[in-house]
Short mmCIF file of C-alpha atoms and ligand atoms in Angstrom, two decimals:
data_model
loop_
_atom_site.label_atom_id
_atom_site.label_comp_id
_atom_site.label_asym_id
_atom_site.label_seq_id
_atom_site.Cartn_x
_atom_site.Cartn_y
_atom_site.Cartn_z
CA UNK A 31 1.33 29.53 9.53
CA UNK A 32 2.43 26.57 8.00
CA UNK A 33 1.28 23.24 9.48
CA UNK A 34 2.02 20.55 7.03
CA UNK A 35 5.04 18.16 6.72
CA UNK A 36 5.81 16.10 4.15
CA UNK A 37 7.78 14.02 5.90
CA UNK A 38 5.17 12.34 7.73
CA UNK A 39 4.02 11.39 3.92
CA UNK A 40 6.93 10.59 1.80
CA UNK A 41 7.21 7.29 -0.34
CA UNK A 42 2.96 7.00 0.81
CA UNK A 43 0.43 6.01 -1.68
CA UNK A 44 -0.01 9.55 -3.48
CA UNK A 45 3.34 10.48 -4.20
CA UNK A 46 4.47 6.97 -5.54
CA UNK A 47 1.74 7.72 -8.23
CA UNK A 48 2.40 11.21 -8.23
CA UNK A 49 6.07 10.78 -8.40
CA UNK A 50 5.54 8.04 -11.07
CA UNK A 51 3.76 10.32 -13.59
CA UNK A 52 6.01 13.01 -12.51
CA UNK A 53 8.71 11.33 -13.69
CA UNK A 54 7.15 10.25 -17.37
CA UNK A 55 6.18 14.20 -17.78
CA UNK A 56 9.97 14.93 -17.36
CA UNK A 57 10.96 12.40 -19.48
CA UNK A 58 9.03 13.39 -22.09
CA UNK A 59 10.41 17.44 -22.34
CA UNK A 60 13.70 15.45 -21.94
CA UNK A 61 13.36 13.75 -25.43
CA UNK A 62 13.57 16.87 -27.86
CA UNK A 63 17.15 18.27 -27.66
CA UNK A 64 15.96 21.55 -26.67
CA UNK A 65 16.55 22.35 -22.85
CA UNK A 66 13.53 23.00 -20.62
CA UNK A 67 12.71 24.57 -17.42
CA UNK A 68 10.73 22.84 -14.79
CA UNK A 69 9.17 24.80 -11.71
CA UNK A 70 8.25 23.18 -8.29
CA UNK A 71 6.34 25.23 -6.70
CA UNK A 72 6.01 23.32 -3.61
CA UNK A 73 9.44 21.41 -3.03
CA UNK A 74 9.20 20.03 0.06
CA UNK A 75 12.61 18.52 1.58
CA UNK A 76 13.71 16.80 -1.67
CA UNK A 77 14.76 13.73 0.02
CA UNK A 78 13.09 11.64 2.91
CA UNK A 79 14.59 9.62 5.32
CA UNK A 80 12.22 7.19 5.94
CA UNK A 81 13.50 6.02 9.68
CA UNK A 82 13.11 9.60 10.65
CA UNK A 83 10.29 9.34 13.64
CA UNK A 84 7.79 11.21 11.97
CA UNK A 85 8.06 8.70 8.86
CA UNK A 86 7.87 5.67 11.03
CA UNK A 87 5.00 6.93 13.49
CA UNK A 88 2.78 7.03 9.88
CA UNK A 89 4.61 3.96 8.50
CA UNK A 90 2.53 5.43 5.50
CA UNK A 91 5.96 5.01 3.22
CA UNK A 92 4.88 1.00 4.09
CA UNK A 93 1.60 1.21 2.01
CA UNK A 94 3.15 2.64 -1.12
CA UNK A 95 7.10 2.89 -1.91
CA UNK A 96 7.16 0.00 0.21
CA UNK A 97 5.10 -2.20 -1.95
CA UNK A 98 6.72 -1.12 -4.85
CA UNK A 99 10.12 -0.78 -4.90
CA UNK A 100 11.04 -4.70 -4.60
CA UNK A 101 8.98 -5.52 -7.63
CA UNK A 102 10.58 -6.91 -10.54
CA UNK A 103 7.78 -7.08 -12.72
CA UNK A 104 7.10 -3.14 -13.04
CA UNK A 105 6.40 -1.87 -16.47
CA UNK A 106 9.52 -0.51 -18.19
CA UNK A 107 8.15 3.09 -18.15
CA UNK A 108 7.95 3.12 -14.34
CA UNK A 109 12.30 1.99 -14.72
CA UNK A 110 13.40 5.67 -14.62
CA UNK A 111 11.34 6.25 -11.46
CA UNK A 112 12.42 2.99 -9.83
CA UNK A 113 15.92 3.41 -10.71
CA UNK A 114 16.37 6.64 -8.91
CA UNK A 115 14.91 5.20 -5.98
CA UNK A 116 17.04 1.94 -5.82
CA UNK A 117 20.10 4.07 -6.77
CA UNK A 118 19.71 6.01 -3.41
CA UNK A 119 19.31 2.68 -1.46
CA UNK A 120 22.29 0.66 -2.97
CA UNK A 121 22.36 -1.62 0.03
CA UNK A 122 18.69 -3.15 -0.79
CA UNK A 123 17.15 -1.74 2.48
CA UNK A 124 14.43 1.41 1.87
CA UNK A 125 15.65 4.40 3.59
CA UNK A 126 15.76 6.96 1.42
CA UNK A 127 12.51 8.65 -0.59
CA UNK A 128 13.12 11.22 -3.36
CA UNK A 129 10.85 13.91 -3.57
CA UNK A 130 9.95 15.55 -6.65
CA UNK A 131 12.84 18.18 -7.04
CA UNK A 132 15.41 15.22 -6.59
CA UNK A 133 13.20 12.80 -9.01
CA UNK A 134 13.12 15.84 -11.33
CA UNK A 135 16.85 16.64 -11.26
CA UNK A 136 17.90 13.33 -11.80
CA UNK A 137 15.73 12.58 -14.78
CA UNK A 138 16.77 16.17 -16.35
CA UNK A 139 20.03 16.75 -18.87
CA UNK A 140 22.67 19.22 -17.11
CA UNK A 141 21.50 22.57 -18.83
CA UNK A 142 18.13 21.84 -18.24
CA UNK A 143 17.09 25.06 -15.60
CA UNK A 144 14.94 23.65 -11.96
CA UNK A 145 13.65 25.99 -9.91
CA UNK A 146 12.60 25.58 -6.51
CA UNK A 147 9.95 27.11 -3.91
CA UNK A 148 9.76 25.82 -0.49
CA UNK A 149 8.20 28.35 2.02
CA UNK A 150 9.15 26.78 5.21
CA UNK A 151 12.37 27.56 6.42
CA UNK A 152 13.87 24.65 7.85
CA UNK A 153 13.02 23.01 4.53
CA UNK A 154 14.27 24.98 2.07
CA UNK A 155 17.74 25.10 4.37
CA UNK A 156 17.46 21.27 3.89
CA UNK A 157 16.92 21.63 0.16
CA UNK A 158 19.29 23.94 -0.38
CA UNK A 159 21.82 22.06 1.78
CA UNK A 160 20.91 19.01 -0.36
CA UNK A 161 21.49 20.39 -3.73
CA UNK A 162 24.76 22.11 -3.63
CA UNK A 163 26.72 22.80 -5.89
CA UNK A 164 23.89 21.49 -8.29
CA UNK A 165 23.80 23.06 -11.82
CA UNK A 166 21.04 25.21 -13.01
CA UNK A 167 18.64 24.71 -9.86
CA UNK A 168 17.58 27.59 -8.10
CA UNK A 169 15.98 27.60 -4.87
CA UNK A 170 13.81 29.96 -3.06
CA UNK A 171 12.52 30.39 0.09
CA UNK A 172 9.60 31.75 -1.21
CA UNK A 173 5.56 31.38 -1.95
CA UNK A 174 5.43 29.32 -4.95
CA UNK A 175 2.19 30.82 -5.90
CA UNK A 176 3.94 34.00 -6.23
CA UNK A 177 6.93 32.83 -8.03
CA UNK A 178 4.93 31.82 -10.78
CA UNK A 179 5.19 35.53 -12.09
CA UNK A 180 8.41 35.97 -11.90
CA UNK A 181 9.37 32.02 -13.08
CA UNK A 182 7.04 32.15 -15.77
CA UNK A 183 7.38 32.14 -19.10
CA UNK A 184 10.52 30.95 -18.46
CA UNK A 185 13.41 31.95 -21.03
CA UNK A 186 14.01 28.31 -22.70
CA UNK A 187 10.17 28.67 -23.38
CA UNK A 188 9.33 24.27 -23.01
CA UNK A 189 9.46 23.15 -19.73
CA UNK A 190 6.25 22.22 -16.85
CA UNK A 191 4.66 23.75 -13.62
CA UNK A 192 4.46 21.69 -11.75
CA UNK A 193 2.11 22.40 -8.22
CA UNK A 194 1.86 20.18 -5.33
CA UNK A 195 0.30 22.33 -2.55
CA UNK A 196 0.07 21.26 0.82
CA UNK A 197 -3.69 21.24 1.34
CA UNK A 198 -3.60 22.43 4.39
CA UNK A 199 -5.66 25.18 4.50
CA UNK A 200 -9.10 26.26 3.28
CA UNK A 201 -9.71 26.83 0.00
CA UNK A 202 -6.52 25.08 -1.44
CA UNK A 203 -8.57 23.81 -4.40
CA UNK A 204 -9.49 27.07 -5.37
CA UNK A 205 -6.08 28.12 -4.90
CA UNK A 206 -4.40 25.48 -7.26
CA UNK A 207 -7.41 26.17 -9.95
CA UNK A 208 -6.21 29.92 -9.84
CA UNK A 209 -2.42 28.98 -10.26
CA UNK A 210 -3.21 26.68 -12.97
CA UNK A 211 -4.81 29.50 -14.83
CA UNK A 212 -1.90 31.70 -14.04
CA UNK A 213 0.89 29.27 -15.28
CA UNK A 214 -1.50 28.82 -18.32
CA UNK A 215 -2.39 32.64 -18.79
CA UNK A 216 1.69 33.10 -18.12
CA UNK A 217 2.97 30.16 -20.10
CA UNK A 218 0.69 28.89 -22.67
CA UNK A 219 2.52 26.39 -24.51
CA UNK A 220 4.16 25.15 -21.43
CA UNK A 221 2.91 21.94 -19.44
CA UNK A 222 1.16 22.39 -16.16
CA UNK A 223 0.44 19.57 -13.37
CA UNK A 224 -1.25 20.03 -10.18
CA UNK A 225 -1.42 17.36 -7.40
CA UNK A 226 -4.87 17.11 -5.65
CA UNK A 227 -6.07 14.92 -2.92
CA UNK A 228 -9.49 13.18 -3.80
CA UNK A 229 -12.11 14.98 -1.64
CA UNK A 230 -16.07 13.67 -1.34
CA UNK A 231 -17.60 13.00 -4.66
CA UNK A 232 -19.85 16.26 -4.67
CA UNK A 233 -16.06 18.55 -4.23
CA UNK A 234 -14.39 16.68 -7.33
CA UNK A 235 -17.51 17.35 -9.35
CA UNK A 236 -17.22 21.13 -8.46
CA UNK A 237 -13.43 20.94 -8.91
CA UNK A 238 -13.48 19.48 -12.26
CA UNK A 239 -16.42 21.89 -13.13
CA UNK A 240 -14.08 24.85 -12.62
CA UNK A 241 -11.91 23.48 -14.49
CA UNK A 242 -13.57 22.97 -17.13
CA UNK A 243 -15.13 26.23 -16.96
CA UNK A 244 -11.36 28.00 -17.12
CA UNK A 245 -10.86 27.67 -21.25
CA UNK A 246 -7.84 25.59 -20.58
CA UNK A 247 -6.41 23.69 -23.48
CA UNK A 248 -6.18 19.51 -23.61
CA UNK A 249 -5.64 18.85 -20.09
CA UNK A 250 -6.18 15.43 -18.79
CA UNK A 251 -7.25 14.11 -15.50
CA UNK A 252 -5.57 11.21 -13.71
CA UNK A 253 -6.49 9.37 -10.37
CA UNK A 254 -5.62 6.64 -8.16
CA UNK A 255 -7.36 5.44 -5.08
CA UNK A 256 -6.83 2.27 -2.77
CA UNK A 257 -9.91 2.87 -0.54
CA UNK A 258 -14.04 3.01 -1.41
CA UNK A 259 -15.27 6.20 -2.32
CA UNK A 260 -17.14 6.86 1.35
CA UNK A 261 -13.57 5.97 3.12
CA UNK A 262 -13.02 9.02 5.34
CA UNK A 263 -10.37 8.06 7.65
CA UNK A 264 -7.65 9.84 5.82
CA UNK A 265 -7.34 10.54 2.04
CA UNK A 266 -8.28 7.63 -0.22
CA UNK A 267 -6.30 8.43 -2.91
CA UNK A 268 -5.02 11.61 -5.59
CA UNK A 269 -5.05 12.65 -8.55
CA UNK A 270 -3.15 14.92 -10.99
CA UNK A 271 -4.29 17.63 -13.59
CA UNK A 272 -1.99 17.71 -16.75
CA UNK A 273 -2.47 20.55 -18.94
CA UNK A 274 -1.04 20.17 -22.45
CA UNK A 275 0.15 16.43 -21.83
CA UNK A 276 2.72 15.17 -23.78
CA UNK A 277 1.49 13.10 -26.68
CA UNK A 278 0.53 9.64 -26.59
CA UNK A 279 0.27 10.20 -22.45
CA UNK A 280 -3.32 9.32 -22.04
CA UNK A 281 -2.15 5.70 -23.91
CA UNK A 282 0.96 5.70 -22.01
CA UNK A 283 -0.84 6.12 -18.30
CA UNK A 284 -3.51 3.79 -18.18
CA UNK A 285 -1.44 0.70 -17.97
CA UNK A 286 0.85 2.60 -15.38
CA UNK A 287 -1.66 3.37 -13.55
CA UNK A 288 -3.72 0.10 -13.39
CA UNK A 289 0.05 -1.64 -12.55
CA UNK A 290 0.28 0.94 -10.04
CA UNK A 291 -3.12 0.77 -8.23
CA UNK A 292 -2.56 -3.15 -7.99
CA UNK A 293 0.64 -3.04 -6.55
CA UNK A 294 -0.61 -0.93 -3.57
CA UNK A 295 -4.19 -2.47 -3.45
CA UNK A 296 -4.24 -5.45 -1.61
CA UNK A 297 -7.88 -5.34 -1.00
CA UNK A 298 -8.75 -4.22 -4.69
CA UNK A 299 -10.09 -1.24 -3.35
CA UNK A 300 -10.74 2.16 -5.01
CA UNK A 301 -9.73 2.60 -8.64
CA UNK A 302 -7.79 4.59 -11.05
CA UNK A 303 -9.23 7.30 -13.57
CA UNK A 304 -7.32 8.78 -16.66
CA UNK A 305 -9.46 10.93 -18.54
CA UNK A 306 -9.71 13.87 -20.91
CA UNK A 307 -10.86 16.57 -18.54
CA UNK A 308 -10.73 19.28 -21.86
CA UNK A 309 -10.12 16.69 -25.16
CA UNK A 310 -7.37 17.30 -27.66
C1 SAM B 428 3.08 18.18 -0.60
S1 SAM B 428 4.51 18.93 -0.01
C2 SAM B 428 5.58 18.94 -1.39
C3 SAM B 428 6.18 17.64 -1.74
C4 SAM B 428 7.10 17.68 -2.93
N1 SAM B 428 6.53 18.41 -4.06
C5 SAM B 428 7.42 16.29 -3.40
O1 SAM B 428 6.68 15.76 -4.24
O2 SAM B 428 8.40 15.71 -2.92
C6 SAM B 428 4.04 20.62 0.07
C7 SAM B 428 5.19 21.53 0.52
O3 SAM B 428 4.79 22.87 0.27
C8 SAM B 428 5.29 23.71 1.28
N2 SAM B 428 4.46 24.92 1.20
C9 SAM B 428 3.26 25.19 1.78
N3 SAM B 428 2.76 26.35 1.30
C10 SAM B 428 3.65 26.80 0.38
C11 SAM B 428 3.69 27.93 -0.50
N4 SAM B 428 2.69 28.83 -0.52
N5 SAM B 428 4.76 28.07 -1.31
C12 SAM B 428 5.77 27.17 -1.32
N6 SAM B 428 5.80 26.09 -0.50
C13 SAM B 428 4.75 25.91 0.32
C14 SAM B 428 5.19 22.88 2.54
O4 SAM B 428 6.10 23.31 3.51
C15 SAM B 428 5.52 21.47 2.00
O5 SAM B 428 6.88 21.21 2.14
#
């Protein structure tokens, strides 16, 4: 039974800075000539309204797109990301959020290959409705966990995993760990990032532990968090594990990050992490 909605979430906190390194990841595959393949495991709608009822009874969208959007002074890395956003609001109002398979697509050269799992119904209609007509994307109405068998290695053999579960059921941390393995047992050379939502201290320890414990190659662990580390009223912040990291990223992110983290911190609150979970 599937509970969660992204739509309640879109443009919040966590996906501006998981969107935001999203974006850098594809634009990094994008530089060699070579086409890639990404793989979204979890797709969600692809594109947010954000005066849909669900978006404005959160008003989450307020705390993160909406502090960042306006701002001239972003670094020129976060452009690409910005751009897409401003280019599907060309009347200056915020209405529109891109989710990750839009982000993704826009960022990627024509013959690059995106494929897409959404498991709810209603969404993947959406998505599918939304990309039409779209070259080399494939979408499936299917359990991205699954897909990773058949999806992976895919044929252009460069590309990223990329696996943003809902965490909406028990266990989803052990689930992601497992499907990190998988697209690393599957796809060894290929990049791999999963989303996670920062838990009590004790659970990240255990997380990272396993992790660590899973002979993965360089992978590198990013965070950002607006709230103290007791805050329990909803999620205080993310993070995102990248396996085999493009090079120079744990340079390029810190700065990002820490522009990032200010933008949507009024209160200077919580932090931002970016380090080498398994070094180089
Ligand atoms: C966090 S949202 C994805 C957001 C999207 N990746 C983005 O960044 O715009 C998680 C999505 O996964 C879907 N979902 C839940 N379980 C799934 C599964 N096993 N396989 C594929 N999709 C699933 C949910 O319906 C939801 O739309």
């Amino acid at each position: 039974m599937l509970s969660y909605r992204h739509q309640f979430h879109a443009g919040n906190v966590a996906d501006v800075f998981k969107h935001a390194m999203l974006c850098r990841l594809v634009l990094a595959l994008a530089k060699k000539d070579k086409p890639f393949c990404m793989l979204d495991t979890h797709a969600g709608l692809g594109r947010y309204d954000l005066t849909h009822a669900w978006s404005q009874k959160t008003a989450e969208w307020r705390h993160g797109i909406g502090r960042v959007w306006g701002r001239a002074d972003a670094p020129a890395a976060l452009h690409p990301y910005l751009d897409v956003i401003r280019a599907e609001n060309p009347d200056g109002h915020l209405q529109h959020y891109p989710g990750s398979p839009w982000l993704a697509r826009k960022l990627m050269r024509p013959d690059d290959r995106l494929v897409l799992c959404e498991l709810n119904k209603d969404d993947c209609a959406a998505l599918k409705l939304l990309f039409t007509g779209a070259r080399h994307t494939a979408i499936h109405n299917q359990d991205g966990f699954h897909a990773m068998r058949a999806a992976l290695p895919p044929q252009e053999r460069r590309g990223l995993t990329f696996i943003d579960a809902a965490f909406d059921q028990a266990d989803e941390f052990g689930r992601v760990t497992r499907a990190l393995k998988e697209a690393h047992t599957r796809f060894a050379t290929g990049m791999a990032a999963v989303w996670y939502p920062l838990m009590a201290p004790a659970a990240m320890l255990a997380f990272r532990r396993s992790l660590q414990a899973m002979g993965l190659p360089k992978t590198l662990q990013l965070e950002l968090s607006v709230y103290p580390e007791d805050w329990t009223a909803h999620i205080r912040g993310s993070g995102m594990i990248v396996v085999n990291p493009p090079f120079g990223f744990d340079r390029e992110a810190p700065p990002l990050l820490d522009w990032l983290w200010r933008a949507m911190s009024p209160e200077n609150e919580g932090g931002t992490r970016c380090e080498w979970l398994v070094p180089e």
